[in-house]
Coordinates of C-alpha atoms and ligand atoms in Angstrom, one line a residue:
Chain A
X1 CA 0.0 0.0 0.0
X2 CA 1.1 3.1 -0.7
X3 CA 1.5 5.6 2.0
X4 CA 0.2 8.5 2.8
X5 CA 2.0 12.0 2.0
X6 CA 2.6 14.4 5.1
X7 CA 0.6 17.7 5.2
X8 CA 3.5 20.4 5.3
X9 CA 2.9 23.4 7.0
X10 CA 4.0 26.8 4.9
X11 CA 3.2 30.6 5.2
X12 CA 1.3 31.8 2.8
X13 CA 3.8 34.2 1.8
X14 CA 6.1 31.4 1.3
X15 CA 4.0 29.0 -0.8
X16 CA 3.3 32.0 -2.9
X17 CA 7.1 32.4 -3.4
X18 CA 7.6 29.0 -4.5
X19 CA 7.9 27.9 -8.1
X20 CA 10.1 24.7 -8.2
X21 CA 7.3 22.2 -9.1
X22 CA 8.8 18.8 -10.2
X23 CA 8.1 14.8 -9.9
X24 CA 10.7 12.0 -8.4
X25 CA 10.0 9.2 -11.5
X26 CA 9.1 9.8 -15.1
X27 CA 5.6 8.4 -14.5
X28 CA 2.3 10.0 -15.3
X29 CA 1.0 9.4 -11.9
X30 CA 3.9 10.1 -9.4
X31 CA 3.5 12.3 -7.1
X32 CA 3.9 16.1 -7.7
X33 CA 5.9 18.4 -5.5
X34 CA 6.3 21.9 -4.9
X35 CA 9.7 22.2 -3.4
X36 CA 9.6 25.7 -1.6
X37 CA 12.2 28.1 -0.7
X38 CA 13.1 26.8 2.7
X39 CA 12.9 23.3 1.5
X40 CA 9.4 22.1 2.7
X41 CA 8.6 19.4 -0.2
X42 CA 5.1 19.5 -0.5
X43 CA 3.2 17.3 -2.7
X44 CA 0.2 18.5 0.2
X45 CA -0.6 21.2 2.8
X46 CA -2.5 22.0 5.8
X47 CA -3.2 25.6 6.3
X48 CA -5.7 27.4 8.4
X49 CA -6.7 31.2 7.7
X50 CA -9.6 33.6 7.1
X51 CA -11.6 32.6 3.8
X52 CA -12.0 36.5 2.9
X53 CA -13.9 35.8 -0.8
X54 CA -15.2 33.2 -3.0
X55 CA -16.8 33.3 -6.1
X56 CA -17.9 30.7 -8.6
X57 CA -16.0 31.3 -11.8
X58 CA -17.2 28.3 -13.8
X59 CA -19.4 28.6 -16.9
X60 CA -21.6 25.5 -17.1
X61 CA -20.6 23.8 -14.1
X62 CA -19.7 24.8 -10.5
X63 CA -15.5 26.3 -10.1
X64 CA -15.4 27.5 -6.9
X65 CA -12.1 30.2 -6.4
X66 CA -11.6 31.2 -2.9
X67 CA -8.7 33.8 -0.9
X68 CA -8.1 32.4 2.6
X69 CA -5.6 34.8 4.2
X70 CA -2.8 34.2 7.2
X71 CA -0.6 36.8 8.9
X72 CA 1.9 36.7 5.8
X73 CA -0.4 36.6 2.5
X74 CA -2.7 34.5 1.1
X75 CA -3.8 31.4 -0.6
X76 CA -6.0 31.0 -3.6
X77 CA -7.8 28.0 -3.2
X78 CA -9.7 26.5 -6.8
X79 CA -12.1 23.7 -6.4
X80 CA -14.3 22.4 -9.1
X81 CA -15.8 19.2 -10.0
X82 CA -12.6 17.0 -9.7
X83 CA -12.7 18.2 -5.8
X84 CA -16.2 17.7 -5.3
X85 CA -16.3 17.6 -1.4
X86 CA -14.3 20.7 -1.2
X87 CA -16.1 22.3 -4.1
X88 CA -19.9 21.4 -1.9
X89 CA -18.0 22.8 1.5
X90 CA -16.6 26.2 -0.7
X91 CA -20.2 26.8 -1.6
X92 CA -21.7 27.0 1.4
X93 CA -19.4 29.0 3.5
X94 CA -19.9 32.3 3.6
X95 CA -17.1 34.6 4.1
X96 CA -15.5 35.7 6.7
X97 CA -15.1 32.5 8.2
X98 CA -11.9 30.8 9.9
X99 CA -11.3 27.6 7.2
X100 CA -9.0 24.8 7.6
X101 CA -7.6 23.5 4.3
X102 CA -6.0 20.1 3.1
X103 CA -4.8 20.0 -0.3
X104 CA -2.7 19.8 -3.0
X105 CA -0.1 22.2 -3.9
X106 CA -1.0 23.6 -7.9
X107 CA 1.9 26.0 -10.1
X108 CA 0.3 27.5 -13.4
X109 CA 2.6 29.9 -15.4
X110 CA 1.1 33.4 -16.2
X111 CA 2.7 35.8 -18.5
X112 CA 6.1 34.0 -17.4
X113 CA 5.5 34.3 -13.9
X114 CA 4.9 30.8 -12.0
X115 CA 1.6 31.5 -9.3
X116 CA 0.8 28.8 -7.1
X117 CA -2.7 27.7 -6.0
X118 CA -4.2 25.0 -4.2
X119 CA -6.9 22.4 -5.1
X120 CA -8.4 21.7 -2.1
X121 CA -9.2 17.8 -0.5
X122 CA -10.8 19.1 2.3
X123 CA -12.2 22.6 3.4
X124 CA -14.1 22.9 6.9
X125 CA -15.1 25.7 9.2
X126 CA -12.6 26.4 12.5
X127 CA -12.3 28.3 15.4
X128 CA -9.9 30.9 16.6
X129 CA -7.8 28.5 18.6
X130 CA -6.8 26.4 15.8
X131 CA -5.7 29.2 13.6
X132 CA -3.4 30.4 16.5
X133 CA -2.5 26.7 17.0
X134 CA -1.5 26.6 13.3
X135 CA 0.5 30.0 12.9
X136 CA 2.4 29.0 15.8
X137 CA 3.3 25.0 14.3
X138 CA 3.9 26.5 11.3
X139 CA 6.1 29.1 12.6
X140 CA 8.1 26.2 14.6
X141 CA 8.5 23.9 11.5
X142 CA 9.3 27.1 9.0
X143 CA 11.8 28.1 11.4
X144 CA 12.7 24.5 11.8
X145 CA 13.7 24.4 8.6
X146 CA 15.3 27.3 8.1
X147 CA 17.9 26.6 11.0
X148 CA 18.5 23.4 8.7
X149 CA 18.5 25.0 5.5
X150 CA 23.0 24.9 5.7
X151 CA 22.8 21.1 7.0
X152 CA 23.0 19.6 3.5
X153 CA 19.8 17.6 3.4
X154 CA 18.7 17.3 -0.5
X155 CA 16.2 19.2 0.1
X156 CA 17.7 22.0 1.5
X157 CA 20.3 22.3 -0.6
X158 CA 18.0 21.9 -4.0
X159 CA 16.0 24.7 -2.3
X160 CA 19.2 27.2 -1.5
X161 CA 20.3 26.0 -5.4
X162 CA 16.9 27.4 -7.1
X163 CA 15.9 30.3 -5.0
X164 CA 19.2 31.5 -3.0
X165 CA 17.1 31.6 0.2
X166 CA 17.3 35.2 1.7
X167 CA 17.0 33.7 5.2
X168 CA 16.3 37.1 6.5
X169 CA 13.2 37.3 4.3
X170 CA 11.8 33.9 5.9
X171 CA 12.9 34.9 9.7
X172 CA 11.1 38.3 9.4
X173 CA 7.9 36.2 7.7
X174 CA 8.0 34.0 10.7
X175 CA 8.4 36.9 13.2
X176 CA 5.5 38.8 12.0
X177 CA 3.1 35.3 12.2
X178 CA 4.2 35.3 15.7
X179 CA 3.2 38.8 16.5
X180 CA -0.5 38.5 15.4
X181 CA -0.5 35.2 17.8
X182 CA 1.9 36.9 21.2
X183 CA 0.1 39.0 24.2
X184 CA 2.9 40.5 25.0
X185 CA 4.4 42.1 21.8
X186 CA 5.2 45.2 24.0
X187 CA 7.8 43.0 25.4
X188 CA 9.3 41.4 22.4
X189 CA 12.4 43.6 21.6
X190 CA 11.7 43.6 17.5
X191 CA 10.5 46.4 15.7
X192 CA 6.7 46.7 14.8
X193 CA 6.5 48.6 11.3
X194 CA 3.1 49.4 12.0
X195 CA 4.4 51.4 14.9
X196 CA 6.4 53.5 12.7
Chain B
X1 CA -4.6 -46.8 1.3
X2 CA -2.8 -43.2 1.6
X3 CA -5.9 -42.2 4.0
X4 CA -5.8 -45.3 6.1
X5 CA -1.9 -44.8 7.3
X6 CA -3.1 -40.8 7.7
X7 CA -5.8 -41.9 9.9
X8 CA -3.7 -44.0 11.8
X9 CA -1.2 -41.1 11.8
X10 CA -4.2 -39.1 13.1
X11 CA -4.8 -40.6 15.7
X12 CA -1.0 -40.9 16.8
X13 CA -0.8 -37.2 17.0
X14 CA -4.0 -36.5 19.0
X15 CA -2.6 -38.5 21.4
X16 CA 0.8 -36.3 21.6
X17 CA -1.9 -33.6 21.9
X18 CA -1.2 -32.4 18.3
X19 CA -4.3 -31.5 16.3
X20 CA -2.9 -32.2 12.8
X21 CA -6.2 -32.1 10.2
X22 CA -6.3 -35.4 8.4
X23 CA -6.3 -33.9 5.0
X24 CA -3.2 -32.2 5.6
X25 CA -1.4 -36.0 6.4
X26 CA -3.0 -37.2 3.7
X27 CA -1.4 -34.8 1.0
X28 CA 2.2 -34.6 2.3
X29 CA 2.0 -38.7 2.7
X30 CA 0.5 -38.6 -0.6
X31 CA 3.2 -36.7 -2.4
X32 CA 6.0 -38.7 -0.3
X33 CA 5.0 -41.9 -1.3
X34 CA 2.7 -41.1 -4.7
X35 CA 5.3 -38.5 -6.2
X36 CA 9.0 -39.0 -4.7
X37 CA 8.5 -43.0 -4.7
X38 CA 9.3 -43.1 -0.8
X39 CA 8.3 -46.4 1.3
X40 CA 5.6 -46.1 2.8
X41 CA 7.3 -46.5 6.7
X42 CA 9.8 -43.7 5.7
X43 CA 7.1 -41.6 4.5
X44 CA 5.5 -41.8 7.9
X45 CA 8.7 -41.1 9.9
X46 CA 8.6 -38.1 8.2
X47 CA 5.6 -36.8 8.5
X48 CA 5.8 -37.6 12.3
X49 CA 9.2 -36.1 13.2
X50 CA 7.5 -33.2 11.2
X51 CA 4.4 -32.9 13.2
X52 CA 6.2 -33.9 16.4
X53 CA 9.2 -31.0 15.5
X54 CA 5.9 -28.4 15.0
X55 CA 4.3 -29.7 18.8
X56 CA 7.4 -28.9 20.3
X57 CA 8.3 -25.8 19.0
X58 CA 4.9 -24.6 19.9
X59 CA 6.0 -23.5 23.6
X60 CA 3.4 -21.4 25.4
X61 CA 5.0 -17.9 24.9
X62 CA 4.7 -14.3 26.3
X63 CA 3.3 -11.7 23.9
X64 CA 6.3 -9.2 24.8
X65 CA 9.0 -13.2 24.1
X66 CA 7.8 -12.8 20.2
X67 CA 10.9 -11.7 18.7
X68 CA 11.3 -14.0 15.7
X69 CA 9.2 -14.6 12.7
X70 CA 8.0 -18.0 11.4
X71 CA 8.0 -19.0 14.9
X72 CA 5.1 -22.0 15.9
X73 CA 3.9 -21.1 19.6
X74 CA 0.8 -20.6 21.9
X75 CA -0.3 -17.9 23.3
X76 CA -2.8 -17.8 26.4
X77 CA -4.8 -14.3 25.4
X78 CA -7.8 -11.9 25.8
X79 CA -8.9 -11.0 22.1
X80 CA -9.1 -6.9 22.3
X81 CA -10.5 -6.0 19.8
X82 CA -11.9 -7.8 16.4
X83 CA -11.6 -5.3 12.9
X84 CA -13.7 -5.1 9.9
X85 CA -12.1 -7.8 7.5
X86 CA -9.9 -6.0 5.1
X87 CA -10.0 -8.9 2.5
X88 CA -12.7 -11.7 2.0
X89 CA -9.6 -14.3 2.8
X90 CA -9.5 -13.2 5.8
X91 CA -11.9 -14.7 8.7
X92 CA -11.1 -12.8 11.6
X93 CA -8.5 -10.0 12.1
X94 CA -8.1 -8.2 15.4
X95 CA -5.9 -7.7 18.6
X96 CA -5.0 -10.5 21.0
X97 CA -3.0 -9.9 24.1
X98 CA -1.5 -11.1 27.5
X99 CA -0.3 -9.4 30.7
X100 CA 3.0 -8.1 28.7
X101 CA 1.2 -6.4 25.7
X102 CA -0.8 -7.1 22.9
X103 CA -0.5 -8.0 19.2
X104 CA -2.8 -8.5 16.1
X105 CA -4.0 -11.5 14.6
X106 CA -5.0 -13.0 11.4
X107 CA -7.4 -16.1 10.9
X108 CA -7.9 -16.6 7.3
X109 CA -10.9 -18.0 6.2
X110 CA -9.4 -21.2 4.1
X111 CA -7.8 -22.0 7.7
X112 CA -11.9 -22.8 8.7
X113 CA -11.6 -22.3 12.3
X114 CA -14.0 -21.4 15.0
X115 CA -14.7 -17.7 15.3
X116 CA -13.2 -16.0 18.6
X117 CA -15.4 -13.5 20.6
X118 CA -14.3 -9.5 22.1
X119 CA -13.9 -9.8 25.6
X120 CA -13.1 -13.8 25.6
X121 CA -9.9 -15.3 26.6
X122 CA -8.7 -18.3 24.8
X123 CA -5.6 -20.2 24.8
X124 CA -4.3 -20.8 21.2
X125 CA -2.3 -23.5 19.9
X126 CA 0.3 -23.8 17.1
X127 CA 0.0 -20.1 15.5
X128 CA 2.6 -18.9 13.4
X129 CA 4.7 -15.5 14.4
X130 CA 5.0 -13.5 11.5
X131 CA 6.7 -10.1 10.7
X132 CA 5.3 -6.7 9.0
X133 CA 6.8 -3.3 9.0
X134 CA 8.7 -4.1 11.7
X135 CA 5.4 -5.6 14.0
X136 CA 5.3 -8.5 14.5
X137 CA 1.7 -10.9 14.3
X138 CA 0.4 -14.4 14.6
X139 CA -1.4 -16.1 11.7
X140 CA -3.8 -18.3 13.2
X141 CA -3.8 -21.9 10.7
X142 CA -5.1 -25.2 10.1
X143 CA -3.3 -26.2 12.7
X144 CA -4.4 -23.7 15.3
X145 CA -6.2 -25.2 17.7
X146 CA -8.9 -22.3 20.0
X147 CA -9.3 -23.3 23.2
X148 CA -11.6 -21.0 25.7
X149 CA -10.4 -19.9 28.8
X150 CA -12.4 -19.2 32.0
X151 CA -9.8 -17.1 33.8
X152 CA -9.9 -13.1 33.0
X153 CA -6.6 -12.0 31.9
X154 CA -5.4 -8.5 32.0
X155 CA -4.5 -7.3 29.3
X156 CA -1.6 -4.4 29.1
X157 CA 0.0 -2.6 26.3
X158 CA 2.2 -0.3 24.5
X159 CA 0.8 3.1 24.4
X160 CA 1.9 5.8 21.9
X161 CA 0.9 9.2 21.8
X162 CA 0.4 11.5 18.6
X163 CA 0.0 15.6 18.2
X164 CA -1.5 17.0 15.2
X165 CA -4.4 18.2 12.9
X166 CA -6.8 15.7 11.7
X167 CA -6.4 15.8 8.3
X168 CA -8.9 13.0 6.6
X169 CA -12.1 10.8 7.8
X170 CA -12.5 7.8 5.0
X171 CA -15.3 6.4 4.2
X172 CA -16.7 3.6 6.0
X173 CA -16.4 6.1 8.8
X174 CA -19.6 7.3 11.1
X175 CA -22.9 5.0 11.3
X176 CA -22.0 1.7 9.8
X177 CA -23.9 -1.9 10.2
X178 CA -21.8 -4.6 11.0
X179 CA -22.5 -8.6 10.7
X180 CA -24.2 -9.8 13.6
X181 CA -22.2 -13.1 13.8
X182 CA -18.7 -11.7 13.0
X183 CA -18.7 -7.9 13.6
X184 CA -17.6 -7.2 9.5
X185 CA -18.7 -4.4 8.7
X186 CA -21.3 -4.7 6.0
X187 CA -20.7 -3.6 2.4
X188 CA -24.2 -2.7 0.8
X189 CA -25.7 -4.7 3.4
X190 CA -23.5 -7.9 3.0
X191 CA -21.1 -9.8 4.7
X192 CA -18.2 -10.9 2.7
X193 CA -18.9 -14.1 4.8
X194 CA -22.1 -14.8 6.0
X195 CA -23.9 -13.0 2.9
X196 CA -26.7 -10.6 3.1
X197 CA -27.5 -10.0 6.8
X198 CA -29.6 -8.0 8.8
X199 CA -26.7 -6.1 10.2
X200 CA -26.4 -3.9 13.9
X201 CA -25.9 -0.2 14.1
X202 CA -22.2 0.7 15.3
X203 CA -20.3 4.4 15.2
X204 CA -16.7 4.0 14.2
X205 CA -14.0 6.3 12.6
X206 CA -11.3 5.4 10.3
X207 CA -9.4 9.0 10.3
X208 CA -5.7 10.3 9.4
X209 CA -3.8 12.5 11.9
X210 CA -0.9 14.8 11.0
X211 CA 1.8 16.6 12.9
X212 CA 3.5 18.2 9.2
X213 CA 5.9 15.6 9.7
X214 CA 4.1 12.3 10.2
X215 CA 0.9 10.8 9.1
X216 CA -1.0 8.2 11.4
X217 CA -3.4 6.2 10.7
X218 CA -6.0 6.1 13.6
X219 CA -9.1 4.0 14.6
X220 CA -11.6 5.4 17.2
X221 CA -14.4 2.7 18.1
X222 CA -17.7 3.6 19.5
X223 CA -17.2 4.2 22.7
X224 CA -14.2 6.8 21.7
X225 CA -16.7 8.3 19.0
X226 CA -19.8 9.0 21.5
X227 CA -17.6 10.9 23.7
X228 CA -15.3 12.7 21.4
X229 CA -18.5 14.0 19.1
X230 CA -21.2 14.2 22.3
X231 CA -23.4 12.2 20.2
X232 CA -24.9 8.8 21.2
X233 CA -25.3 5.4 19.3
X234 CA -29.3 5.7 19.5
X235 CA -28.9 9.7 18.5
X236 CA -26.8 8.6 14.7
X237 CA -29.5 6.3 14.3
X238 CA -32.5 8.8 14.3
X239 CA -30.1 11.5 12.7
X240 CA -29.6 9.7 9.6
X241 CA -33.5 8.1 9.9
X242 CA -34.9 11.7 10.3
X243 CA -32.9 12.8 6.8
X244 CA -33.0 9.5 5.3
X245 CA -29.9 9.3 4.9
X246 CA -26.4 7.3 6.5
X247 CA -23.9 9.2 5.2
X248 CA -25.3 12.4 7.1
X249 CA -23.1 11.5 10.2
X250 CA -20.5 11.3 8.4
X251 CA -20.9 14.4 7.3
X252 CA -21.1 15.7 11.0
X253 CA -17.9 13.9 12.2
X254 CA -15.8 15.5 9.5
X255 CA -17.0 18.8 10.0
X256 CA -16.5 18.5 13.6
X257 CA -13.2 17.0 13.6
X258 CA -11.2 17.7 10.0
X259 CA -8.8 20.8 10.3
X260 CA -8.6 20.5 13.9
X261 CA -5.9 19.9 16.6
X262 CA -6.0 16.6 18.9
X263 CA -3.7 14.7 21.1
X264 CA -4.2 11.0 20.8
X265 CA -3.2 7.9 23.0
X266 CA -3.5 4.4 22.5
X267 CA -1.6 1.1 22.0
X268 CA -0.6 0.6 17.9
X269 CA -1.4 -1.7 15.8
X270 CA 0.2 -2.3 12.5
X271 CA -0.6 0.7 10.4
X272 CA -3.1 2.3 13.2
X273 CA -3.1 3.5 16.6
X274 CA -6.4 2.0 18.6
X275 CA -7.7 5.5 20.1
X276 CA -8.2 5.1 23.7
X277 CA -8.1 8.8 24.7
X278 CA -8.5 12.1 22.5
X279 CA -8.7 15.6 24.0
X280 CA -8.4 18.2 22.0
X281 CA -5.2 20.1 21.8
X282 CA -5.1 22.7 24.5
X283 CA -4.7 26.8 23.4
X284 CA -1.6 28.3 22.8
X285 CA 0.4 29.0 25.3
X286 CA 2.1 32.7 25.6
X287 CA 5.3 31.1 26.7
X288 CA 5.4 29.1 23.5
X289 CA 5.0 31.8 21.6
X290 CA 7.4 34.3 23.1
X291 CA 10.2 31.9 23.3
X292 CA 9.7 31.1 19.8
X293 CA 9.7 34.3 19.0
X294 CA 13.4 34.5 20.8
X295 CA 14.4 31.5 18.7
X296 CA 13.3 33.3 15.4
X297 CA 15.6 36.6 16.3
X298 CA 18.5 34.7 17.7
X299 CA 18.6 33.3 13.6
Ligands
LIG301 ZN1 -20.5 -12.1 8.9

């Protein structure tokens, strides 16, 4: 039996970054990964976030696009008929709502510029406490990986190859999750641009 | 004149207190004397030193002693839990254990033995130890032979815990019918082995938890169901009667539980962990967060 592929846990603003899409064998149905800039290979995600606007975009049938933001960007999420659990959720939430998503990653080139998306598995309706629970996993496991992005794991180092990983970029990204989730910012010695 | 020396044979072993079934003399004496041309005395030498070899090897063993695969032993054990049969050549499958852990079973259905009961403790003769992924199991066979037990044995085992988002409930999750004479659970109202049957009402779930790093499969029975979703047996049955329709809890459980954060504990089982207790993952703490937070800037 085949197993199972891991839900990885990326930033928006991360996934929306990445553009290194590629298969392991030559086969038309191996699995598909998104490789993203601090070496997360995804072939699926888990995210949670705000579903901010939907829409159905489909002519004769039901296409269901959605924008579920977290503290760093967002995620467009597409579901038609090929995802029809997640296509039946999409169309009877009404935004705002907090949504928890399972899915798999999707690249499509536009005017020579690679945008990500996600075609959803499974969409459902969460509370507060699991988006904070998710920010701060996802924060652990981004910054996880960023501490090993100079330990030589393939990954890693296909990632630092392809996108020269501005670790700065990804620390800041993960800093800024953590504010939205921390009671006592006031304490934390970075500096709040907002402030400014 | 094959079955005559098998019966005789036959009756040899029961006497050691070896259950050998009669056709299974008859075809290795048969292909001894019938295929290889052996005489007939040397052909039963060896199928008794065979026999005899298998009845001692069969020492009554530990659960937490199995360390070896195509091992012949008994095992005095409380069956745990029985499973939905995977595959129609499989009779029974389920979790058997002692008073140093448990581990699953097979009985397949060519093997044609008497079905074992949840809750019952029986002492099995001549199974087979047998190794996958690393776990190991006993097949129960021809020669197995089930014995009930009176005495109660406690039953202890391994427990593992897992952290993470539920991230998938399959299908023959929620209400489900099972066979009422070997707990199967019913596809389109039949049972791969007793056919089409009435069926009883059970709540089961059949999920996927995630951490971002590891995938587990996870079973949670009834009892684990009724007080993780607050809903009752009795109150699935008149939800999916009121809307005509099964899948409806279904429904329900995934919306309650998919995208969600739980910590799980229970002893594992090839590819699942058994739920025993699920709480839901408690709210983030401020000292996680700041300490993180130092982490991130000290990059
Ligand atoms: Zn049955």
């Amino acid at each position: 039996m085949l197993s199972r592929e891991v839900a990885k846990r990326v930033f928006a603003r991360e996934f929306g970054e990445s553009d290194m899409a590629f298969k392991e064998q030559d086969d038309q149905y191996a699995p598909q990964y998104l490789l993203t800039p601090t070496g997360a290979k995804c072939n699926r995600i888990f995210f949670v976030g705000t579903l901010i606007e939907k829409g159905d975009i489909g002519n004769d049938v039901e296409y269901w696009r959605a924008r579920v933001v977290d503290p760093t960007g967002s995620f467009m999420i597409y579901a038609g008929q090929y995802q029809p659990e997640a296509a039946q959720a999409l169309s009877g939430i009404e935004p705002p709502q907090f949504v928890a998503v399972i899915g798999k990653p999707n690249t499509y080139e536009m005017s020579g510029e690679t945008l990500t998306s996600v075609r959803p598995e499974r969409i459902h309706i969460v509370d507060a406490d699991t988006y904070d629970l998710w920010i701060l996993e996802t924060a652990r496991q981004t910054l996880q990986r960023l501490k090993q992005l100079n330990e030589g794991s393939e990954d890693a180092t296909k990632a630092k190859e392809h996108y020269s990983t501005n670790i700065e970029h990804y620390k800041e990204m993960v800093l800024e999750a953590l504010k939205t989730i921390s009671k006592s910012g006031e304490k934390v010695s970075f500096i709040d641009l907002s402030d400014i | 004149m094959v079955r005559d020396i098998a019966e005789q044979l036959k009756a040899r072993f029961s006497e050691m207190d070896v259950e050998v079934p009669l056709e299974d003399i008859e075809k290795k004496l048969d292909e001894l004397i019938n295929k290889f041309r052996v005489p007939v005395e040397e052909a039963k030498r060896s199928v008794v030193s065979q026999y005899s070899k298998d009845r001692k090897s069969a020492d009554l063993l530990k659960v937490k002693d199995i360390q070896s695969d195509g091992q012949w032993i008994s095992l005095k054990t409380k069956v745990v839990q029985l499973w939905p049969s995977e595959s129609e050549s499989i009779a029974q499958s389920g979790l058997i254990g002692d008073e140093t852990g448990t581990i699953r079973f097979v009985s397949w259905v060519k093997s044609d033995l008497p079905p074992v009961e949840e809750g019952k403790c029986y002492m099995l003769k001549n199974v087979v130890t047998d190794e996958w992924q690393g776990r190991y199991n006993v097949k129960l066979t021809r020669s197995t032979e089930i014995v009930p037990i009176e005495d109660d044995i406690e039953v202890s085992s391994v427990v593992e815990e897992f952290l993470g988002a539920i991230v998938d409930i399959q299908s023959g999750s929620g209400l489900i019918k099972r066979c009422e004479f070997c707990k199967r659970a019913l596809a389109k109202g039949s049972c791969g082995e007793h056919g089409k049957v009435e069926g009883m009402y059970d709540l089961r779930i059949k999920g996927v938890i995630d951490d971002g790093k590891m995938v587990q499969d996870i079973l949670l029975n009834r009892e684990i169901v009724e007080s993780l979703i607050g809903i009752t047996l009795d109150e699935a049955k008149k939800m999916a009667a009121e809307a005509l329709d099964q899948s409806l809890v279904l429904d329900a459980f995934r919306e309650r539980l998919i995208g969600r954060y739980f910590s799980i504990k229970g002893p594992r089982v090839g590819r699942y962990i058994l739920v025993e207790d699920v709480k839901s993952s408690p709210k983030i703490s401020d000292q996680d967060v700041t300490e993180l937070i130092k982490e991130a800037e000290a990059l």
